[in-house]
Short mmCIF file of C-alpha atoms and ligand atoms in Angstrom, two decimals:
data_model
loop_
_atom_site.label_atom_id
_atom_site.label_comp_id
_atom_site.label_asym_id
_atom_site.label_seq_id
_atom_site.Cartn_x
_atom_site.Cartn_y
_atom_site.Cartn_z
CA MET Y 1 27.02 -0.45 7.95
CA ILE Y 2 23.62 -0.71 6.67
CA PRO Y 3 22.19 -4.01 7.09
CA THR Y 4 21.40 -6.07 3.85
CA ILE Y 5 18.02 -8.06 3.09
CA THR Y 6 18.13 -10.85 0.71
CA LEU Y 7 14.96 -11.77 -1.34
CA MET Y 8 13.69 -15.19 -0.79
CA PRO Y 9 10.90 -17.15 -2.47
CA SER Y 10 8.51 -16.76 0.22
CA ASP Y 11 8.58 -12.82 -0.45
CA ALA Y 12 6.05 -10.66 -1.89
CA LEU Y 13 5.84 -6.83 -2.81
CA LEU Y 14 2.48 -5.11 -1.74
CA ILE Y 15 1.98 -1.44 -2.76
CA ILE Y 16 -0.94 0.52 -1.71
CA ASP Y 17 -2.95 2.74 -3.45
CA ILE Y 18 -0.84 4.40 -6.13
CA GLN Y 19 -3.62 6.30 -7.85
CA ASN Y 20 -3.83 9.52 -9.55
CA ASP Y 21 -6.36 11.06 -6.90
CA PHE Y 22 -3.45 10.68 -4.29
CA LEU Y 23 -1.06 12.07 -6.35
CA THR Y 24 -0.46 15.86 -7.20
CA GLY Y 25 -3.53 17.28 -8.69
CA GLY Y 26 -5.60 14.65 -7.69
CA ALA Y 27 -8.65 15.11 -5.55
CA LEU Y 28 -7.02 13.92 -2.34
CA SER Y 29 -3.57 14.75 -3.14
CA ILE Y 30 -0.95 13.74 -0.41
CA SER Y 31 2.08 16.01 -0.21
CA GLY Y 32 5.35 14.84 -1.53
CA SER Y 33 3.67 11.50 -3.27
CA HIS Y 34 5.08 12.00 -6.33
CA GLU Y 35 8.58 11.63 -4.86
CA ILE Y 36 8.42 8.13 -3.86
CA LEU Y 37 7.30 6.86 -7.21
CA PRO Y 38 10.72 6.28 -8.66
CA THR Y 39 11.74 4.33 -5.61
CA LEU Y 40 8.63 2.08 -5.99
CA LEU Y 41 9.23 1.52 -9.20
CA GLY Y 42 12.57 0.33 -8.45
CA TYR Y 43 11.12 -2.19 -5.85
CA VAL Y 44 8.85 -3.46 -8.57
CA ARG Y 45 11.48 -3.93 -10.82
CA ARG Y 46 13.62 -5.74 -8.34
CA PHE Y 47 10.87 -8.07 -7.41
CA GLN Y 48 9.98 -8.66 -10.98
CA THR Y 49 13.91 -9.77 -11.58
CA HIS Y 50 13.66 -12.29 -8.65
CA GLY Y 51 10.36 -13.31 -10.09
CA LEU Y 52 8.59 -12.48 -6.77
CA PRO Y 53 5.03 -11.73 -6.88
CA ILE Y 54 3.55 -8.19 -7.00
CA PHE Y 55 0.53 -6.86 -5.63
CA LEU Y 56 -0.85 -3.56 -5.99
CA SER Y 57 -3.91 -2.47 -3.98
CA ARG Y 58 -6.49 0.06 -5.54
CA ASP Y 59 -9.17 2.35 -3.48
CA TRP Y 60 -12.27 1.55 -5.67
CA HIS Y 61 -15.27 3.45 -4.13
CA PRO Y 62 -19.00 3.49 -5.50
CA PRO Y 63 -19.61 7.34 -6.30
CA ASP Y 64 -21.72 7.50 -3.14
CA HIS Y 65 -19.27 6.01 -0.71
CA CYS Y 66 -19.74 6.37 3.03
CA SER Y 67 -16.18 8.18 3.24
CA PHE Y 68 -17.00 11.04 0.85
CA LEU Y 69 -17.83 14.46 2.29
CA SER Y 70 -21.32 14.26 0.59
CA GLN Y 71 -22.22 11.43 2.59
CA GLY Y 72 -21.27 12.95 5.89
CA GLY Y 73 -17.49 11.39 5.43
CA PRO Y 74 -14.09 12.84 6.37
CA TRP Y 75 -12.82 12.87 2.44
CA PRO Y 76 -13.68 14.49 -0.74
CA THR Y 77 -14.66 12.13 -3.70
CA HIS Y 78 -12.06 10.23 -4.73
CA CYS Y 79 -10.99 7.17 -6.26
CA VAL Y 80 -14.33 6.38 -7.69
CA ALA Y 81 -14.30 2.92 -9.37
CA GLY Y 82 -13.00 3.27 -12.97
CA SER Y 83 -12.71 6.87 -13.17
CA PRO Y 84 -9.30 8.60 -14.23
CA GLY Y 85 -8.44 9.42 -10.43
CA SER Y 86 -8.66 5.67 -9.59
CA LEU Y 87 -6.24 4.74 -11.78
CA PRO Y 88 -2.12 4.91 -11.50
CA PRO Y 89 -0.24 7.15 -13.47
CA SER Y 90 0.62 5.98 -16.71
CA SER Y 91 4.28 5.92 -15.96
CA PHE Y 92 3.78 3.42 -13.27
CA THR Y 93 4.04 0.27 -15.33
CA THR Y 94 4.04 -3.02 -13.27
CA PRO Y 95 3.05 -5.63 -15.86
CA THR Y 96 3.02 -8.58 -13.77
CA ALA Y 97 1.29 -7.24 -10.81
CA VAL Y 98 -2.11 -8.67 -9.31
CA ILE Y 99 -4.62 -5.77 -8.57
CA ILE Y 100 -6.54 -5.89 -5.32
CA TYR Y 101 -9.50 -3.58 -5.12
CA LYS Y 102 -10.75 -2.50 -1.86
CA ALA Y 103 -13.30 -0.50 -0.04
CA LYS Y 104 -15.84 -1.27 -2.85
CA ASP Y 105 -19.09 -1.41 -0.51
CA ARG Y 106 -21.08 1.82 -0.13
CA ASP Y 107 -21.78 1.61 3.61
CA GLU Y 108 -18.25 0.60 4.60
CA GLU Y 109 -15.17 2.69 5.52
CA ALA Y 110 -12.49 0.29 4.93
CA TYR Y 111 -8.52 1.25 4.60
CA SER Y 112 -6.90 -2.21 4.74
CA ALA Y 113 -5.80 -3.97 1.25
CA PHE Y 114 -6.94 -7.20 3.37
CA HIS Y 115 -10.29 -6.07 4.21
CA HIS Y 116 -13.19 -8.16 2.51
CA THR Y 117 -10.48 -8.64 -0.57
CA GLU Y 118 -8.71 -11.85 -1.79
CA LEU Y 119 -5.26 -10.88 -0.87
CA ASP Y 120 -4.96 -13.10 1.74
CA ARG Y 121 -5.99 -15.93 -0.42
CA HIS Y 122 -3.52 -15.18 -3.21
CA LEU Y 123 -0.61 -14.88 -0.56
CA GLN Y 124 -1.39 -18.18 0.87
CA ALA Y 125 -1.59 -19.64 -2.42
CA LEU Y 126 1.69 -18.52 -3.23
CA ASN Y 127 3.04 -19.47 0.22
CA VAL Y 128 4.32 -15.89 0.67
CA ARG Y 129 5.43 -15.40 4.47
CA ARG Y 130 7.25 -12.19 4.37
CA LEU Y 131 5.41 -8.72 2.73
CA PHE Y 132 7.42 -5.57 1.68
CA ILE Y 133 4.75 -2.62 1.93
CA GLY Y 134 4.90 0.61 0.80
CA GLY Y 135 2.35 3.25 -1.11
CA LEU Y 136 -0.45 5.65 0.21
CA ALA Y 137 -1.03 6.71 3.02
CA THR Y 138 1.23 5.96 5.71
CA ASP Y 139 -1.32 6.93 8.42
CA TYR Y 140 -4.35 5.34 6.73
CA CYS Y 141 -4.23 2.45 4.06
CA VAL Y 142 -0.41 1.54 4.67
CA LEU Y 143 -1.12 1.24 8.43
CA ASN Y 144 -3.87 -0.87 8.43
CA SER Y 145 -2.53 -3.15 5.73
CA VAL Y 146 0.40 -3.53 7.89
CA LYS Y 147 -1.65 -4.28 10.81
CA ASP Y 148 -3.63 -6.80 9.14
CA ALA Y 149 -0.73 -8.30 7.81
CA ARG Y 150 0.89 -8.70 11.15
CA THR Y 151 -2.59 -10.14 12.45
CA LEU Y 152 -2.41 -12.89 9.99
CA GLY Y 153 1.15 -13.64 10.66
CA TYR Y 154 3.10 -12.15 7.88
CA ASP Y 155 6.58 -10.81 8.62
CA VAL Y 156 6.40 -7.11 7.52
CA CYS Y 157 9.27 -5.15 5.91
CA LEU Y 158 8.26 -1.42 5.71
CA LEU Y 159 9.37 0.57 2.94
CA MET Y 160 10.39 3.72 4.71
CA ASP Y 161 11.49 5.49 1.62
CA GLY Y 162 8.24 4.44 -0.53
CA ILE Y 163 5.36 5.51 1.79
CA LYS Y 164 3.83 9.27 2.21
CA ALA Y 165 1.38 10.33 4.94
CA VAL Y 166 -1.62 12.63 4.74
CA ASN Y 167 -0.92 14.12 8.04
CA LEU Y 168 -4.33 15.50 8.80
CA GLN Y 169 -2.56 15.78 12.42
CA PRO Y 170 1.00 16.98 12.05
CA GLU Y 171 2.79 13.94 13.34
CA SER Y 172 0.46 11.04 12.32
CA GLY Y 173 2.69 10.05 9.67
CA LEU Y 174 5.37 9.66 12.26
CA ARG Y 175 3.24 7.92 14.59
CA ALA Y 176 2.10 5.39 12.25
CA GLU Y 177 5.63 4.51 11.30
CA ALA Y 178 6.16 4.27 15.02
CA GLU Y 179 3.00 1.98 15.58
CA MET Y 180 3.70 -0.41 12.68
CA ILE Y 181 7.44 -0.70 13.91
CA HIS Y 182 6.18 -1.69 17.42
CA LEU Y 183 3.87 -4.19 15.84
CA GLY Y 184 7.06 -6.00 14.27
CA ALA Y 185 7.38 -4.55 11.12
CA LEU Y 186 11.02 -4.03 10.21
CA PRO Y 187 11.81 -0.67 8.61
CA VAL Y 188 13.51 -1.09 5.32
CA GLN Y 189 14.89 1.44 2.48
CA TRP Y 190 16.43 0.68 -0.74
CA GLU Y 191 19.99 0.68 0.10
CA MET Y 192 19.45 -2.45 2.07
CA LEU Y 193 18.26 -4.62 -0.44
CA GLY Y 194 21.16 -6.90 -1.72
CA THR Y 195 21.22 -7.63 -5.68
ZN1 ZN I 1 -10.82 5.90 -0.06
#
């Protein structure tokens, strides 16, 4: 029998970097990333129904960000602040969400939604204790956001059906999942959420 998780007033949803450049056809397209969109929208609707807070992070780089190949970094130019690639697809409607912009400093590589953002302050103000986290990519921004969430003392439910990995190394997504679970993240899937 699948265990059931009951949503509580101290819960919030955090969806990492659903942006066109990470989706099919984007500058840094992640294989299979489109497949998780309907599931993530399901979580969004569920949290909306319960009146629970929803946060979306966005990679929001200056055009000469240090992570870009042109600057000696590892990635093709992606998610330049305000560009079409930096926006979510129009079908990904999240009217009540708070947007968290991250990795805005030219000279600093940053993967976590907590790094130099207001996210922790927002969560504390709302008395959030448990975060349901999904999005892109499992082995970078999801991993680092979950690590920071655990360090900051949040309980974490990792949305296993709402993440996809870059997998520069073939197993890195699986390794990241194992690391997050080792850090205390609870692996969760849609069927476990009660009504
Ligand atoms: Zn980036």
